[in-house]
Structures are given as C-alpha cells and as structure tokens.
XYZ file of C-alpha atoms in Angstrom:
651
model
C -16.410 22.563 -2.131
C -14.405 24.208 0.119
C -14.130 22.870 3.631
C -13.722 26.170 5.569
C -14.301 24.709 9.235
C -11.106 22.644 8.510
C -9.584 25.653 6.836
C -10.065 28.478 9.517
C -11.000 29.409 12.743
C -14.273 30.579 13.921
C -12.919 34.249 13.792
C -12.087 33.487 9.797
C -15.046 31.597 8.867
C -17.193 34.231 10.183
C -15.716 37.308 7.475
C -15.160 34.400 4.901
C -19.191 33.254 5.101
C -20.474 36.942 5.324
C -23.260 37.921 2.577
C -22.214 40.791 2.061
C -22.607 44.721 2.699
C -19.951 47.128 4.344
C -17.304 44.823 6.096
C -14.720 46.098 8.415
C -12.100 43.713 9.086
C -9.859 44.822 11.979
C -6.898 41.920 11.386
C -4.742 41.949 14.400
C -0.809 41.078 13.738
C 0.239 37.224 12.878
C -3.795 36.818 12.837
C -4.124 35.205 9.232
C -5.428 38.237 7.635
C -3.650 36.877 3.923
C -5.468 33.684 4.151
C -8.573 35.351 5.511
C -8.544 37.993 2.082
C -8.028 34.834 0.189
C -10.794 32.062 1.083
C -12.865 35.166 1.491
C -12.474 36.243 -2.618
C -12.705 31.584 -2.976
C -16.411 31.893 -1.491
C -17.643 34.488 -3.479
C -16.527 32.971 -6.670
C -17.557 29.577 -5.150
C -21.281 30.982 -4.776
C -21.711 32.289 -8.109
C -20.108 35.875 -8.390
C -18.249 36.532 -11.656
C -14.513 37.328 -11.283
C -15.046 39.890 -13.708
C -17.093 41.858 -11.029
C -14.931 41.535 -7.880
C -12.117 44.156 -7.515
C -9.167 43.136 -5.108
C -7.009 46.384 -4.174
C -3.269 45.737 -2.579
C -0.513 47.676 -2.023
C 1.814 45.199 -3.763
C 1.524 43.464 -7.150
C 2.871 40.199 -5.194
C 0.107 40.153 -2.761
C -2.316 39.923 -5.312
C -0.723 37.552 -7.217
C -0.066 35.355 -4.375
C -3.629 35.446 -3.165
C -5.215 35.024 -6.474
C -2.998 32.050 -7.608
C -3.918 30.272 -4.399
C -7.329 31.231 -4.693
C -7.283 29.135 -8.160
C -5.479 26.599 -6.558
C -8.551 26.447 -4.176
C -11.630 26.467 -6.539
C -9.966 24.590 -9.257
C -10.862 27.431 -12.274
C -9.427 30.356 -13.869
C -9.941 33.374 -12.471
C -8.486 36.093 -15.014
C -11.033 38.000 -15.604
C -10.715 39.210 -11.552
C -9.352 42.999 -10.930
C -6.424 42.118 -8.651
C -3.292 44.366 -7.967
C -1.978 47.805 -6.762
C -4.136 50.911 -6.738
C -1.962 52.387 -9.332
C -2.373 48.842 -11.634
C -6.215 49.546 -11.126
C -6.194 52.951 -11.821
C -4.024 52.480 -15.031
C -6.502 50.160 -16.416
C -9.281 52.681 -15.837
C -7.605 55.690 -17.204
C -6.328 53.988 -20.140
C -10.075 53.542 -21.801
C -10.855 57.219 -20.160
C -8.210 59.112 -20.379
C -9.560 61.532 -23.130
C -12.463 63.067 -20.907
C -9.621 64.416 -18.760
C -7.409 65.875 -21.270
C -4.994 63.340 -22.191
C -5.005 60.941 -25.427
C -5.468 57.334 -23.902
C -1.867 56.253 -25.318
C 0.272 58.651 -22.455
C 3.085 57.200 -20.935
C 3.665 56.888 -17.437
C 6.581 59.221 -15.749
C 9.004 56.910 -13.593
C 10.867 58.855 -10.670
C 13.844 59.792 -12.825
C 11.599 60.744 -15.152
C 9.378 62.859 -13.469
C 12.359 64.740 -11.578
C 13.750 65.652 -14.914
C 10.950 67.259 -16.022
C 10.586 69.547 -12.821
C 13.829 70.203 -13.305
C 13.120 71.394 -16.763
C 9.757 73.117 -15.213
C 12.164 75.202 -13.005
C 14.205 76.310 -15.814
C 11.498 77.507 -17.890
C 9.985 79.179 -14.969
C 12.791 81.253 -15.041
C 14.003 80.589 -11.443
C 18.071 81.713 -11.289
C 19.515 78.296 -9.371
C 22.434 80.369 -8.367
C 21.083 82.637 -6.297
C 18.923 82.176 -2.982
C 19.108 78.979 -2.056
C 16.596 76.756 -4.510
C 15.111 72.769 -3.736
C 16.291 70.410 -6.516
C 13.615 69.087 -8.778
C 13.356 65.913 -6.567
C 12.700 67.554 -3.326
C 10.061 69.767 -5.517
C 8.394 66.469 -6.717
C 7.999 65.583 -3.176
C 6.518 68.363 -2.239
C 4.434 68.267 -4.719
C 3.587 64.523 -4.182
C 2.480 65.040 -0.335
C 0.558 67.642 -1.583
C -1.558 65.623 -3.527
C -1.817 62.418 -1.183
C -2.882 63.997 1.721
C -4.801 66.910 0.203
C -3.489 69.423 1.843
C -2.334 72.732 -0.382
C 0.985 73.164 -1.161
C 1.702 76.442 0.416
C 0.773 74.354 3.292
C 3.245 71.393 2.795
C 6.139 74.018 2.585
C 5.585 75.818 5.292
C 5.164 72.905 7.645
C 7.333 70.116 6.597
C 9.787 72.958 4.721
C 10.278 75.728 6.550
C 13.248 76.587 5.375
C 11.974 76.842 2.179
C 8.914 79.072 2.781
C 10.753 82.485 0.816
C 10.555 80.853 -2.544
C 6.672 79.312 -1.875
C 5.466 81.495 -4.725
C 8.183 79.856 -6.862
C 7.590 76.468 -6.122
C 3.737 76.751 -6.724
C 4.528 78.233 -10.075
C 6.906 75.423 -10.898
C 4.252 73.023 -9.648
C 1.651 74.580 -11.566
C 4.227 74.461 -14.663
C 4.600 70.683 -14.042
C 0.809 69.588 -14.314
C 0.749 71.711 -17.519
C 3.659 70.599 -19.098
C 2.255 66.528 -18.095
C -0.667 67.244 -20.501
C 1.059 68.658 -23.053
C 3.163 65.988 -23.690
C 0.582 63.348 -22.578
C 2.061 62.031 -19.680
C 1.314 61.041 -16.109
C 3.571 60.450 -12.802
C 2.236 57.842 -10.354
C 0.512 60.100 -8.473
C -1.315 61.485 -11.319
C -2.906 57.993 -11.709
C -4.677 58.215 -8.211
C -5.882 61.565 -8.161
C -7.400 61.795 -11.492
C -8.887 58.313 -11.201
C -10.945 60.091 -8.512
C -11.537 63.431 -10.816
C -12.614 60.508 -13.215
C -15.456 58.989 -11.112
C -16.264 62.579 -9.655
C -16.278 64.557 -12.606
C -18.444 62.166 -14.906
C -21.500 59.995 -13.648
C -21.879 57.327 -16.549
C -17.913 56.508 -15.563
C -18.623 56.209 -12.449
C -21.882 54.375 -12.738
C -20.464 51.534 -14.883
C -17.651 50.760 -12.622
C -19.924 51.594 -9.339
C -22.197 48.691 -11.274
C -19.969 46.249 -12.473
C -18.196 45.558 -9.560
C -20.507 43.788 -6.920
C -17.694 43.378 -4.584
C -14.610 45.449 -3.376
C -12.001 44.257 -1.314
C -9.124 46.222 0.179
C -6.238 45.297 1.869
C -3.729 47.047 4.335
C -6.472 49.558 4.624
C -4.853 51.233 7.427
C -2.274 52.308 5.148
C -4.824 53.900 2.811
C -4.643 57.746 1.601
C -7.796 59.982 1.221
C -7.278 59.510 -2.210
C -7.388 56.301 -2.406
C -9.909 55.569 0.308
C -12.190 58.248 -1.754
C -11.761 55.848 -4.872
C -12.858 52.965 -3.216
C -16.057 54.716 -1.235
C -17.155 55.745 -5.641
C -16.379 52.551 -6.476
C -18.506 50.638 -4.184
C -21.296 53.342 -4.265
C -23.907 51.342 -6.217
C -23.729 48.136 -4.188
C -22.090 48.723 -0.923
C -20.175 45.314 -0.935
C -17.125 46.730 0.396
C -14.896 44.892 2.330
C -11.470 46.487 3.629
C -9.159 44.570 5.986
C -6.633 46.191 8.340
C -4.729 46.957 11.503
C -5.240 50.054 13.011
C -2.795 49.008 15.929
C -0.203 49.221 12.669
C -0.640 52.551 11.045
C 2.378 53.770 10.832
C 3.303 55.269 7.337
C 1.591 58.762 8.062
C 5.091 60.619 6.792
C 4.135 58.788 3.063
C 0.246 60.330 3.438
C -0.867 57.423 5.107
C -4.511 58.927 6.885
C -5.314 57.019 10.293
C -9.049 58.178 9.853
C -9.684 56.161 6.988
C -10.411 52.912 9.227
C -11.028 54.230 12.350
C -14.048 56.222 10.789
C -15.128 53.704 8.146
C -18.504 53.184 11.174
C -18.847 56.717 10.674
C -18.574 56.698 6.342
C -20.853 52.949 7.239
C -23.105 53.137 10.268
C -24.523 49.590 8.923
C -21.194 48.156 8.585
C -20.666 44.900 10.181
C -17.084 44.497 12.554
C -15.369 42.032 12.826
C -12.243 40.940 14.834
C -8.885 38.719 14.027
C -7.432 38.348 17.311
C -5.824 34.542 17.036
C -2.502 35.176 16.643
C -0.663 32.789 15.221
C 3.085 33.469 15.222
C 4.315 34.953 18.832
C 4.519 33.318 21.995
C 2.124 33.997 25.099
C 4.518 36.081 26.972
C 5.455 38.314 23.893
C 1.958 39.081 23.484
C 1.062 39.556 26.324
C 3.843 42.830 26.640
C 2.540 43.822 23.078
C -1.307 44.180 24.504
C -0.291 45.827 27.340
C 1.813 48.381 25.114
C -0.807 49.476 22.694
C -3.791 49.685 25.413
C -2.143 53.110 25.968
C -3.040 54.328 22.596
C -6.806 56.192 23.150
C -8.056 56.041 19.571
C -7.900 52.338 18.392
C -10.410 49.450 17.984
C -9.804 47.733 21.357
C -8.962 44.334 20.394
C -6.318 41.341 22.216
C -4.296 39.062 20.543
C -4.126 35.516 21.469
C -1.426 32.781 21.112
C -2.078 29.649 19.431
C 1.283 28.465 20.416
C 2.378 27.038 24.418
C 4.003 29.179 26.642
C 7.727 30.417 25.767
C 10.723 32.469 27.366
C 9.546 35.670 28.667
C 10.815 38.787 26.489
C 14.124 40.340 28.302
C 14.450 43.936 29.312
C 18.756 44.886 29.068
C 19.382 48.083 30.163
C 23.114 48.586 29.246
C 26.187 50.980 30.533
C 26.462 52.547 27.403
C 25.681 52.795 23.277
C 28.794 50.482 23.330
C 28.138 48.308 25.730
C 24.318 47.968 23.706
C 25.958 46.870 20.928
C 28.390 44.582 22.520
C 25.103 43.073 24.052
C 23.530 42.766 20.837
C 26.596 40.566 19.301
C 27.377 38.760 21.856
C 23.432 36.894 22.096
C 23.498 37.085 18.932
C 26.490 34.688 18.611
C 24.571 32.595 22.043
C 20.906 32.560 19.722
C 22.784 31.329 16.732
C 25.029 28.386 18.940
C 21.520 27.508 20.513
C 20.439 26.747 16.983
C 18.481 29.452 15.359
C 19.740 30.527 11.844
C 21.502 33.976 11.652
C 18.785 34.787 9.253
C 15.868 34.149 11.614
C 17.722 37.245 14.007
C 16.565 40.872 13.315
C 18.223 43.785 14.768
C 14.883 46.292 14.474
C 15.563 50.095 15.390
C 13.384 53.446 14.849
C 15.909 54.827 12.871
C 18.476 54.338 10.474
C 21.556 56.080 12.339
C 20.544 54.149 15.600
C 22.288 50.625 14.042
C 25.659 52.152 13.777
C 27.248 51.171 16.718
C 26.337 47.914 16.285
C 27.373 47.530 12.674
C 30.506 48.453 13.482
C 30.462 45.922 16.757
C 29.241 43.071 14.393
C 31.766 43.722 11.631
C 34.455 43.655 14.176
C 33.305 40.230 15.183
C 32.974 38.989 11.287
C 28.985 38.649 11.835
C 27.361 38.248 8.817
C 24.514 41.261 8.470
C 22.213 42.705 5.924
C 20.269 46.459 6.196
C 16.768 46.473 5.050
C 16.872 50.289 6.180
C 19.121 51.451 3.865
C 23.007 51.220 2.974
C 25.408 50.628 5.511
C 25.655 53.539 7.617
C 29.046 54.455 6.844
C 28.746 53.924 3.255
C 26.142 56.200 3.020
C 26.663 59.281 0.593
C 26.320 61.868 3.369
C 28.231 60.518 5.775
C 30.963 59.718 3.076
C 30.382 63.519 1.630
C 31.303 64.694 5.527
C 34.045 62.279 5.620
C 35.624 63.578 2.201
C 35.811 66.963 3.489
C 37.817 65.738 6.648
C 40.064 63.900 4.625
C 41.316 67.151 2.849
C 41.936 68.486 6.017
C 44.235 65.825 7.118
C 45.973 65.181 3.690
C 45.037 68.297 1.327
C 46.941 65.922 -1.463
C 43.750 63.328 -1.380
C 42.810 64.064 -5.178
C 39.315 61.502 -4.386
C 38.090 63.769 -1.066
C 38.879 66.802 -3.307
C 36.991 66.004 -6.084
C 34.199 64.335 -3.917
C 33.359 67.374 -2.449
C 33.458 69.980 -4.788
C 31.122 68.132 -7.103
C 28.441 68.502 -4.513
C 28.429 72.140 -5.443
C 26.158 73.830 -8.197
C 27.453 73.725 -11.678
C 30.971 72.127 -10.796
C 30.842 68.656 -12.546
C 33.756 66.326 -13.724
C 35.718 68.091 -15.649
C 35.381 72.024 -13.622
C 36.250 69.595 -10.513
C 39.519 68.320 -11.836
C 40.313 72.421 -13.420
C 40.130 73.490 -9.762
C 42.005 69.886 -7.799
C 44.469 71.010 -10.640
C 44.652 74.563 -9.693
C 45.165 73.753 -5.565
C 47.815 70.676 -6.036
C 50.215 72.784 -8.138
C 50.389 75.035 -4.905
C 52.452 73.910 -2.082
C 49.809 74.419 0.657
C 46.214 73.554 -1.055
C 44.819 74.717 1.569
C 46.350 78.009 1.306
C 44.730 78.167 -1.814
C 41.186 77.775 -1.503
C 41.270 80.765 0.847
C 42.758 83.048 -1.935
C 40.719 85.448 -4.596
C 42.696 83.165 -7.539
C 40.448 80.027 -6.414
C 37.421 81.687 -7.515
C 38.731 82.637 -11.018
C 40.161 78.613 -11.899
C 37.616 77.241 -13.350
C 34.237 78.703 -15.404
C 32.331 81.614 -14.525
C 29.449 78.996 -14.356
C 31.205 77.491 -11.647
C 32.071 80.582 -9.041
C 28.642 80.484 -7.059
C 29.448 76.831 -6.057
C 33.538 77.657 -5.328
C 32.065 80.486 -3.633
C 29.970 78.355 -1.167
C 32.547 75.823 -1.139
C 35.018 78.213 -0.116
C 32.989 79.691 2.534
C 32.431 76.619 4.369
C 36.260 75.573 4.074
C 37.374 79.051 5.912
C 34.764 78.400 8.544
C 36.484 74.896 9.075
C 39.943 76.942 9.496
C 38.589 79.338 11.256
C 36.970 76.890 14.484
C 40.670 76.102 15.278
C 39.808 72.657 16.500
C 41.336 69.003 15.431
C 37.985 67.394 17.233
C 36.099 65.638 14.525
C 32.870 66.241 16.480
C 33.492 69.811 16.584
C 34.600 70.229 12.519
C 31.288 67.751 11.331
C 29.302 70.482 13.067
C 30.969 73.193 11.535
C 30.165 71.284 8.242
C 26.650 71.199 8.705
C 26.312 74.750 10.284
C 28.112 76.030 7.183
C 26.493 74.826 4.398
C 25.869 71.156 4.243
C 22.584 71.533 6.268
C 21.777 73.603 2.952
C 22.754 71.274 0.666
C 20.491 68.582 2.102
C 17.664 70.167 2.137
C 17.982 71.403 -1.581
C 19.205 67.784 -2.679
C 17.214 65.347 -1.158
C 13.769 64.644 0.120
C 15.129 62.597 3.597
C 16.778 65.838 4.711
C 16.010 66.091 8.092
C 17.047 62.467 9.133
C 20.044 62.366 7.265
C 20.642 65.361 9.258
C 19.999 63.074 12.482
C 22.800 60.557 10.943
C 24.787 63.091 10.998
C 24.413 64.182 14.314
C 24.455 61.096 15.680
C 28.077 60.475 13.756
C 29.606 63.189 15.484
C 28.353 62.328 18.565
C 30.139 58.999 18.121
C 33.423 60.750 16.257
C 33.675 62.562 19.966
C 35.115 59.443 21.242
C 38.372 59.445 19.197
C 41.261 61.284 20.690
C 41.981 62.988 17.074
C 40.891 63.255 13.672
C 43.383 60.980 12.062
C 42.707 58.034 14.730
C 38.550 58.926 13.405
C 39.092 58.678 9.683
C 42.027 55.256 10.122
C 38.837 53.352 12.294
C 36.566 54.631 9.725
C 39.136 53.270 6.748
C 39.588 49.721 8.743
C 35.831 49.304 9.500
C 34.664 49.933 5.494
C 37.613 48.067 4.446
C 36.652 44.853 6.549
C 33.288 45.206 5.041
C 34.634 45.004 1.370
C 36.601 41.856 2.272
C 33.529 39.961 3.276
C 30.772 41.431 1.313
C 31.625 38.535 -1.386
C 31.269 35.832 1.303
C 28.190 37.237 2.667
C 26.460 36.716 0.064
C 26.644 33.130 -0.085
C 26.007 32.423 3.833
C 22.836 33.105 5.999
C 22.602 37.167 7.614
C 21.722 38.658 10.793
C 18.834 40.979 9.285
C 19.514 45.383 10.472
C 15.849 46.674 9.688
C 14.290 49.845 10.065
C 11.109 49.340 12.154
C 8.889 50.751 8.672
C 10.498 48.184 7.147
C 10.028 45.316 9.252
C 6.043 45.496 8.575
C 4.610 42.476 7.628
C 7.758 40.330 8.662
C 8.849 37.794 11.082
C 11.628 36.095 12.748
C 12.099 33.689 15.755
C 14.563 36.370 17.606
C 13.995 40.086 17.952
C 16.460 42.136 19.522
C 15.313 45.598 19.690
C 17.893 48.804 20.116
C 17.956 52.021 21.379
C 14.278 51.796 23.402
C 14.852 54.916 25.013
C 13.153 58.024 25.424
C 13.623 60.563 22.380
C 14.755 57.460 20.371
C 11.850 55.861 20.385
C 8.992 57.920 20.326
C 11.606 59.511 18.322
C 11.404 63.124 19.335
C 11.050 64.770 15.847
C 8.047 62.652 15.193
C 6.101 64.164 19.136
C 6.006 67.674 17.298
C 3.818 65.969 14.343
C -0.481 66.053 15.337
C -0.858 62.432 16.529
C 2.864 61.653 16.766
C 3.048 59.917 20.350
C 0.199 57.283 19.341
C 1.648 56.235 15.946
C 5.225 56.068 17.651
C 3.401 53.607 20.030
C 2.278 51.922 17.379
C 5.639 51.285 15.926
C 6.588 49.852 19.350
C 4.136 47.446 19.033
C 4.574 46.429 15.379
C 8.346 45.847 16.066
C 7.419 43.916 19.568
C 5.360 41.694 17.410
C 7.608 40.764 14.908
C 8.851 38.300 17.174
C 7.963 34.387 17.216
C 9.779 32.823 20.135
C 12.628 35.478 21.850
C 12.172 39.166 22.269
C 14.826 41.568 23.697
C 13.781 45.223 24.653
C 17.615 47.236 24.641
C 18.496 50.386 25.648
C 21.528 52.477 26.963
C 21.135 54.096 30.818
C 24.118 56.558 29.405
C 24.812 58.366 26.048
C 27.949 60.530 24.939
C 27.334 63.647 24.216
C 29.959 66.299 23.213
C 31.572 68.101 25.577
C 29.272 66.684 27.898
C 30.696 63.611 28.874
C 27.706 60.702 29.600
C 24.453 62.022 29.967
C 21.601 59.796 31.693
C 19.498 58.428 29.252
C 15.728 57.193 30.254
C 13.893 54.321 28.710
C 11.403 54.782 26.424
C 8.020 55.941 28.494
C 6.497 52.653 26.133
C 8.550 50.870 28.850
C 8.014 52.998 31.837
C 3.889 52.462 30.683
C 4.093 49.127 31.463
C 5.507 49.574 34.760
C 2.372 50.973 35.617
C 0.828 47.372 35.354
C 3.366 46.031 37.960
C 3.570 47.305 41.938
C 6.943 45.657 41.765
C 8.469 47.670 39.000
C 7.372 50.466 40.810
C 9.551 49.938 43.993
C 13.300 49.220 42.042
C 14.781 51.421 39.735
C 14.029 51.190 36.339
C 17.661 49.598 35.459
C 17.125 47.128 37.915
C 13.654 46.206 36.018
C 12.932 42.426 34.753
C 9.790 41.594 32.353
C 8.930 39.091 34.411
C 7.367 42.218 37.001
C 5.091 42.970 34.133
C-alpha cells in the first residue's frame, strides 16, 4: 500500500483520496500537479478499478509515459491495458475500429504536415485557381486556415476575415479549396491531425451505441493541461465521461496562454457551469520559487478579473528579492543581461540553469548579438537565431545586390522567392544580368522580363517592381531600403508563404529599427557578416559545453531554472500590442507575465529599456510594462519616485 501522507501534502492527498464524480483541479505553478495526476491514477488502480477502464488524456506522449511508468513503479503491476497518451493517440485508436461509419475504410493513413500541404496544394490546382494572378495563400497558410477553423469552431469565412484580412477577396476561393480538401481526404482514405479530433466527436455525436460503449467502459477520465484544451477536445471528453461522470481534469487557469493555437479559456473556467456538482479543489504549495518571487507573481495575476482566485505558497526559506533594471537603452539591456549573466555563472550557477525569457522572438536580438560578442554560450528554444532566420536572411540578400550586384548567392537567393522561378530559371536570369556591365541596369530593362520562361515573367515581374522601388527611394539607409522591401512586395510574400506572417513582419521591423544605427549600408551588412560568422566558429564547441537558454515565453511553459532574467518588460512589448486588439488579449498577456515570473527558482530580474531608437526619430521614451506599473499600486513608496528610480523591494 501506498503511503500517501508520506507521499503528499494535505492539498494532494485530498484530489488523490477523492471517490469520485466531476473533479476540478485548479494546479497552481511548481505545485506538484505531475505527481498529483500520478498517485491519483496509483489509487484508483490500488482500490480495484481496471486499467482497462481509466482513460488518461495529455498533450504529450512523454507525459503519459512518464506518469504511467512511475505509476507501475508505485503499485508494483502492469498497467497496459490503461488508455494513456495524446488526444490525437486516443482518438486514433477509436477511429481505427470506427472509421467505416464515417466514410473512411479503417486502414487510412494519417496526413503529416508536408503531407497535408501538398495535397492543398494539389486541391488549389484542381480548383482551378490561376497562382499568377491576384495575389493567392500557399497551400500551408490555407491548411492553417483551415486548421483554426476547425479547432475553435468558428467558420472559415470568419477566420479569413479576422486573422486574414488581406486575404478576404479570394474567401470564396479558399472555401472551395477547403471544401475540395475534405473531399479529396475521403477519397483517398486519409486523415490530417485535425481530422482525428473533430470526427472523433462526429463519432460519439453521430452514433449512440459508439458512444455508449466508450461512455461505459471508461469509469474514469482524467485530463491534463486542461487549460490548454480546445472545444473540440473538451466536447470529447464531456461524451466520454457522460455515463459515469468520473471526470477529473487538472489545470492552471493563471497559465492559459496558447489561445493563437485554439486554446479556449472557457473550458475550465466554466467546467462549475458544464458541473454544478463538481467538487474544487486547490494546489497552491509551490514548490520551486522563492518567497519573494512569489510573492510579485500573486500580486501580478490578482489583476486578471476572470480567474479562480488562488495564492501560491513557498515551501522553500526566504531568498534575494527579484530586481527591477530599468536600462538607458535596448543596448545598454543587453549589455545588462551579459554582464550578470557572466556575475550568476562566477557565483556558481551553471550557464544552463540561466534563461533569457522574452514575449517575442525579435525581442532577443540585441542580446544575441551582445552575448556572441562576449563568446557566451546560448541556445534559442524560440526559434533559429535571429539573424539566421530565412526572412531576415531573404531581406539581407536583397541588400547585398545592392552593394555588390556581382553577389551570384544574394541574386539567386532572392529571385527564387518568386513564383515559378526555381533553380535552374534563377541561374538563366543571374546569367542574363552578370554578362551586363551594370546588373542593375538590367533588371530595370524590358529584356529582363523575356530571359528566362514565359512561366517565369509574373515572378520577374514582381521582382522587378520591387527592385525599381529600391532605386527609386534614393537612400543608402538600411532602415529606410528594408522598409521599402516590405512596402513593395515582401509584406506580400509573407503572408502568401507562411502561416507566422504577421510576426515575422514584427522581426522585421524591429531589424530595421536596429539597422538605423549604422552610419551606412556596407558598415550594416560587414557587422551582420562578423556576427553570423562568429556564430559558425563556435557552434561546434557549443555543443559540447553547458548554454545560457533564449526562450520564447510560450515556450518556457512547464520549465524551470534557478535564474530568470526577463527582457524587454515594457509597455507594447509586453502586453505585446498586436495581441490588446484580440477579445481577451490584456488578461492572457498578464498571464504570460506571470508564467515567465514563475519560471524562476532562486533569482528573478524584471528588464526593460527607459529609451528605444526609432527611425528618424532619434530615442523615444519607452514606459514599463503597466504589469509593472500594477504593482506599484500595492506600494505608497513607488508611488512618490519615478518609475526608473523604482526597487522591488517597495512592492
């Protein structure tokens, strides 16, 4: 037998011992809410419950698998007969002995991403839509369209007209393509990951003895990270759980923060409402941060109006309080950043037990560049390194032809990011411009059209109109030519190419913004050159040695370290300003605050720039973020100094 008083705390032991019936779980951050899932699934097999009628839903594969080996480890017995995994792993299993009431033979195969984007790409084809016309999304940015669609349930004239506008004159188009899609996927028996969800719940809906034998053999259903649930799969679990009511789903409301992937907020906070006899209960030991960090982390997310009110409490002694640096500039941020980070890492705290968290991607690039200066080891979890990224290296290409029109790579870089011009067309028309003594000349002539296949003149057209607008600004400023870029035509090609548009629109912003610092475009692209090449000598070395860790708040979730420094707390950066105009936008940004805040074990640093460059400009003022100025409420000293003169001891 299991001794659970040993084992857990009160808080634990009371969801652990529970009978049963409608359980909400509200599992504040560092508060055990792994273990909790796992001696929790331990009891019921303990008392007699089959494996084979317990269903454990995760959002990773590794989760379950974690929690169910140790939950063997615990009662000494197999357990395989146990549903444990993804939503997708359980709906797979389901659809593969059902698939025939819904159409498909129950051998289909299961589209990948590639996969799937081929075959809307095919779909848009045999729609008949002419790609080189008006501009047209690629069959990726379709998919995700199409994909949103489905996992919030909202219609997909809907999803185009608010999240792409700029795409709303071919909505007719894309629902045709769309509707071409799901009837192409039956026709050659296959499903996309999405496909799994939804008609998992047209399964149960659509047919009661499916939905009764499931709804019966499973006596208890557990869910995990259910603040991260989608209707869908919220829906599944509700049918599911209909004939006993044993459902138990464990979460953080105070960490919602995936909305932009579907993500629906109102799944746990109205689970009461979906439950009136649920029982509540509340993980508020935390076991990883420091007093003082929590302590700024409750205050935080008491601003947020629609939550479960709940306070975390430290296990662990007192620490250091968490800092507040206000800094000169973005610069003088970054310098900041390196320099403790050096200072944490001579105190004795592994470079791999530092994170670097941000809102976005494009706010580490200042100090990736100050860290690779200084030979600091660093990983991104957000992405690639910013300047390595294809977009920024795309806008980078085309400045390189404008300093040396002889740069065969820039050349053929850039015009392969036009329809219909692949290898071979691109090295017909770099042909066609070096034979000419000016190749820039060229391009602007009615010959550059004609040098390569008819196939290809739409894309030399565009191509051609964006190079005579970069002539045409008369301006060596590399701020002023990356807008010109984007203005005329790039924008364009993000949005048809790739599903991220919009922020890697905001990276690219942000990179002229910092280009406006260099007196001229050849001193720009020579730092650029030095920084990447620095970062090819060490990448082999880097992998052998310990790394600070560059993380996108999102990505952070669920992780930990003993230092925290995080950057660019300032207003429009984070709540990022894109993400106010969304419904609900100013409490999840809060929310991201808080997850990054408690991310931290022992050392916390809130950063943010008082100034910012701006183009033609100069330094504008920059104000923290008002998740800062909110906790000056809290403090009648903070009130009476300036903000930069602040401490996080007045709170």
């Amino acid at each position: 037998m299991i001794d659970y008083e040993k084992e857990l705390n009160p808080e634990q032991i009371g969801v652990v011992l529970e009978e049963g019936g409608p359980l909400l779980v509200i599992a504040g951050a560092g508060s055990g809410k792994t273990r909790t899932l796992t001696y929790r699934v331990a009891r019921l097999v303990e008392i007699g419950v089959p494996p084979e009628r317990i269903l454990l839903a995760t959002f990773t594969n590794k989760a379950a698998r974690s929690m169910l080996t140790r939950v063997e480890t615990l009662i000494g017995r197999d357990i395989g007969g146990l549903w444990g995994g993804t939503f997708h792993h359980c709906a797979h299993r389901t659809l593969r002995s059902h698939a025939t009431r819904l159409g498909y033979e129950n051998n289909f195969s299961i589209l990948d991403s590639e996969d799937a984007r081929q075959l809307i790409n095919t779909c848009i084809t045999e729609v008949g839509i002419d790609g080189k016309g008006d501009k047209f999304p690629r069959g990726d940015v379709v998919g995700d369209m199409i994909s949103l669609a489905v996992n919030t349930e909202v219609a997909l004239i809907d999803v185009v007209a608010n999240r792409y506008p700029f795409f709303s004159h071919r909505t007719e188009e894309i629902v045709a393509v769309a509707a071409q899609y799901r009837k192409r996927k039956v026709a050659l028996n296959v499903m996309d990951f999405d496909d799994l969800l939804f008609l998992w719940r047209e399964l149960l809906l659509r047919f009661d003895d499916v939905r009764s034998f499931y709804a019966e053999r499973f006596l208890h259903v557990l869910v995990d990270e259910y603040q991260d649930t989608n209707r869908l799969q919220a829906d599944i679990m509700d049918l599911v759980a209909s004939c006993h009511r044993n459902l138990m789903v464990v979460g953080d409301d105070s960490q919602s923060i995936y909305s932009f992937r579907g993500a629906n907020y109102e799944n746990i906070m109205r689970f009461p409402d979906r439950y009136p006899e649920c029982k509540i209960f509340k993980l508020e030991t935390n076991y990883r941060s420091t007093p003082e960090i929590l302590h700024l982390a409750n205050l935080s997310i008491t601003n947020n109006e629609h939550q479960f009110q709940k306070t975390l409490k430290a296990v662990r002694e007192g620490g250091v309080r968490p800092v507040l640096a206000p800094t000169r500039n973005v610069l003088q941020q970054a310098d900041f950043v390196a320099q403790r980070i050096l200072e944490i890492n001579r105190s004795g705290v592994p470079l791999g037990e530092i994170a670097v968290l941000y809102r976005a991607h494009f706010h580490s690039m200042e100090v990736q560049m100050e860290l690779t200066r200084r030979g600091i080891p660093f990983e991104i979890r957000s992405g690639i390194r910013f300047f390595e990224q294809a977009h920024i290296k795309d806008v980078t290409a085309y400045l390189r032809i404008l300093v040396n029109p002889r740069d065969e790579i820039a050349w053929k870089r850039v015009l392969g990011l036009y329809e219909k011009i692949g290898k071979v067309t691109a090295d017909k028309v770099w042909r066609f411009v070096s034979r000419i003594s000016d190749p820039h000349a060229a391009v602007l002539t009615e010959d550059f059209k004609g040098c390569a296949p008819k196939s290809a003149t739409a894309g030399l057209c565009r191509f051609q109109e964006t190079f005579r607008a970069l002539h045409g600004c008369n301006s060596s400023s590399p701020s002023i030519l990356i807008e010109t870029i984007l203005k005329s035509g790039y924008s364009d090609l993000l949005r048809e190419r790739h599903t991220d548009a919009a922020s890697r629109e905001d990276d690219l912003i942000q990179f002229a913004n910092f280009s406006s610092r260099f007196p001229s475009l050849e001193d720009f692209l020579s730092e650029l050159a030095l920084l990447t090449g620095v970062n090819e000598e060490n990448r082999a070395e880097e992998i052998q040695e310990e790394r600070v860790v560059l993380s996108s708040i999102h990505q952070a979730k669920g992780l930990e370290w003993k230092s925290v420094l995080m950057i660019w707390c300032s207003e429009g950066m984070i709540p990022l300003a894109r993400a106010l105009k969304e419904p609900g936008g100013e409490e999840e940004e809060r929310r991201l605050f808080y997850v990054a805040t408690t991310r931290a074990k022992d050392q916390l640093y809130l950063c943010y720039p008082l100034t910012d460059y701006a183009r033609g400009m100069g330094n504008l003022p920059v104000s923290p973020s008002r998740f800062i100025m909110e906790l000056s409420s809290y403090s009648t000293k903070a009130k009476d100094r300036p903000y930069d003169q602040w401490q996080i001891d007045d709170f």
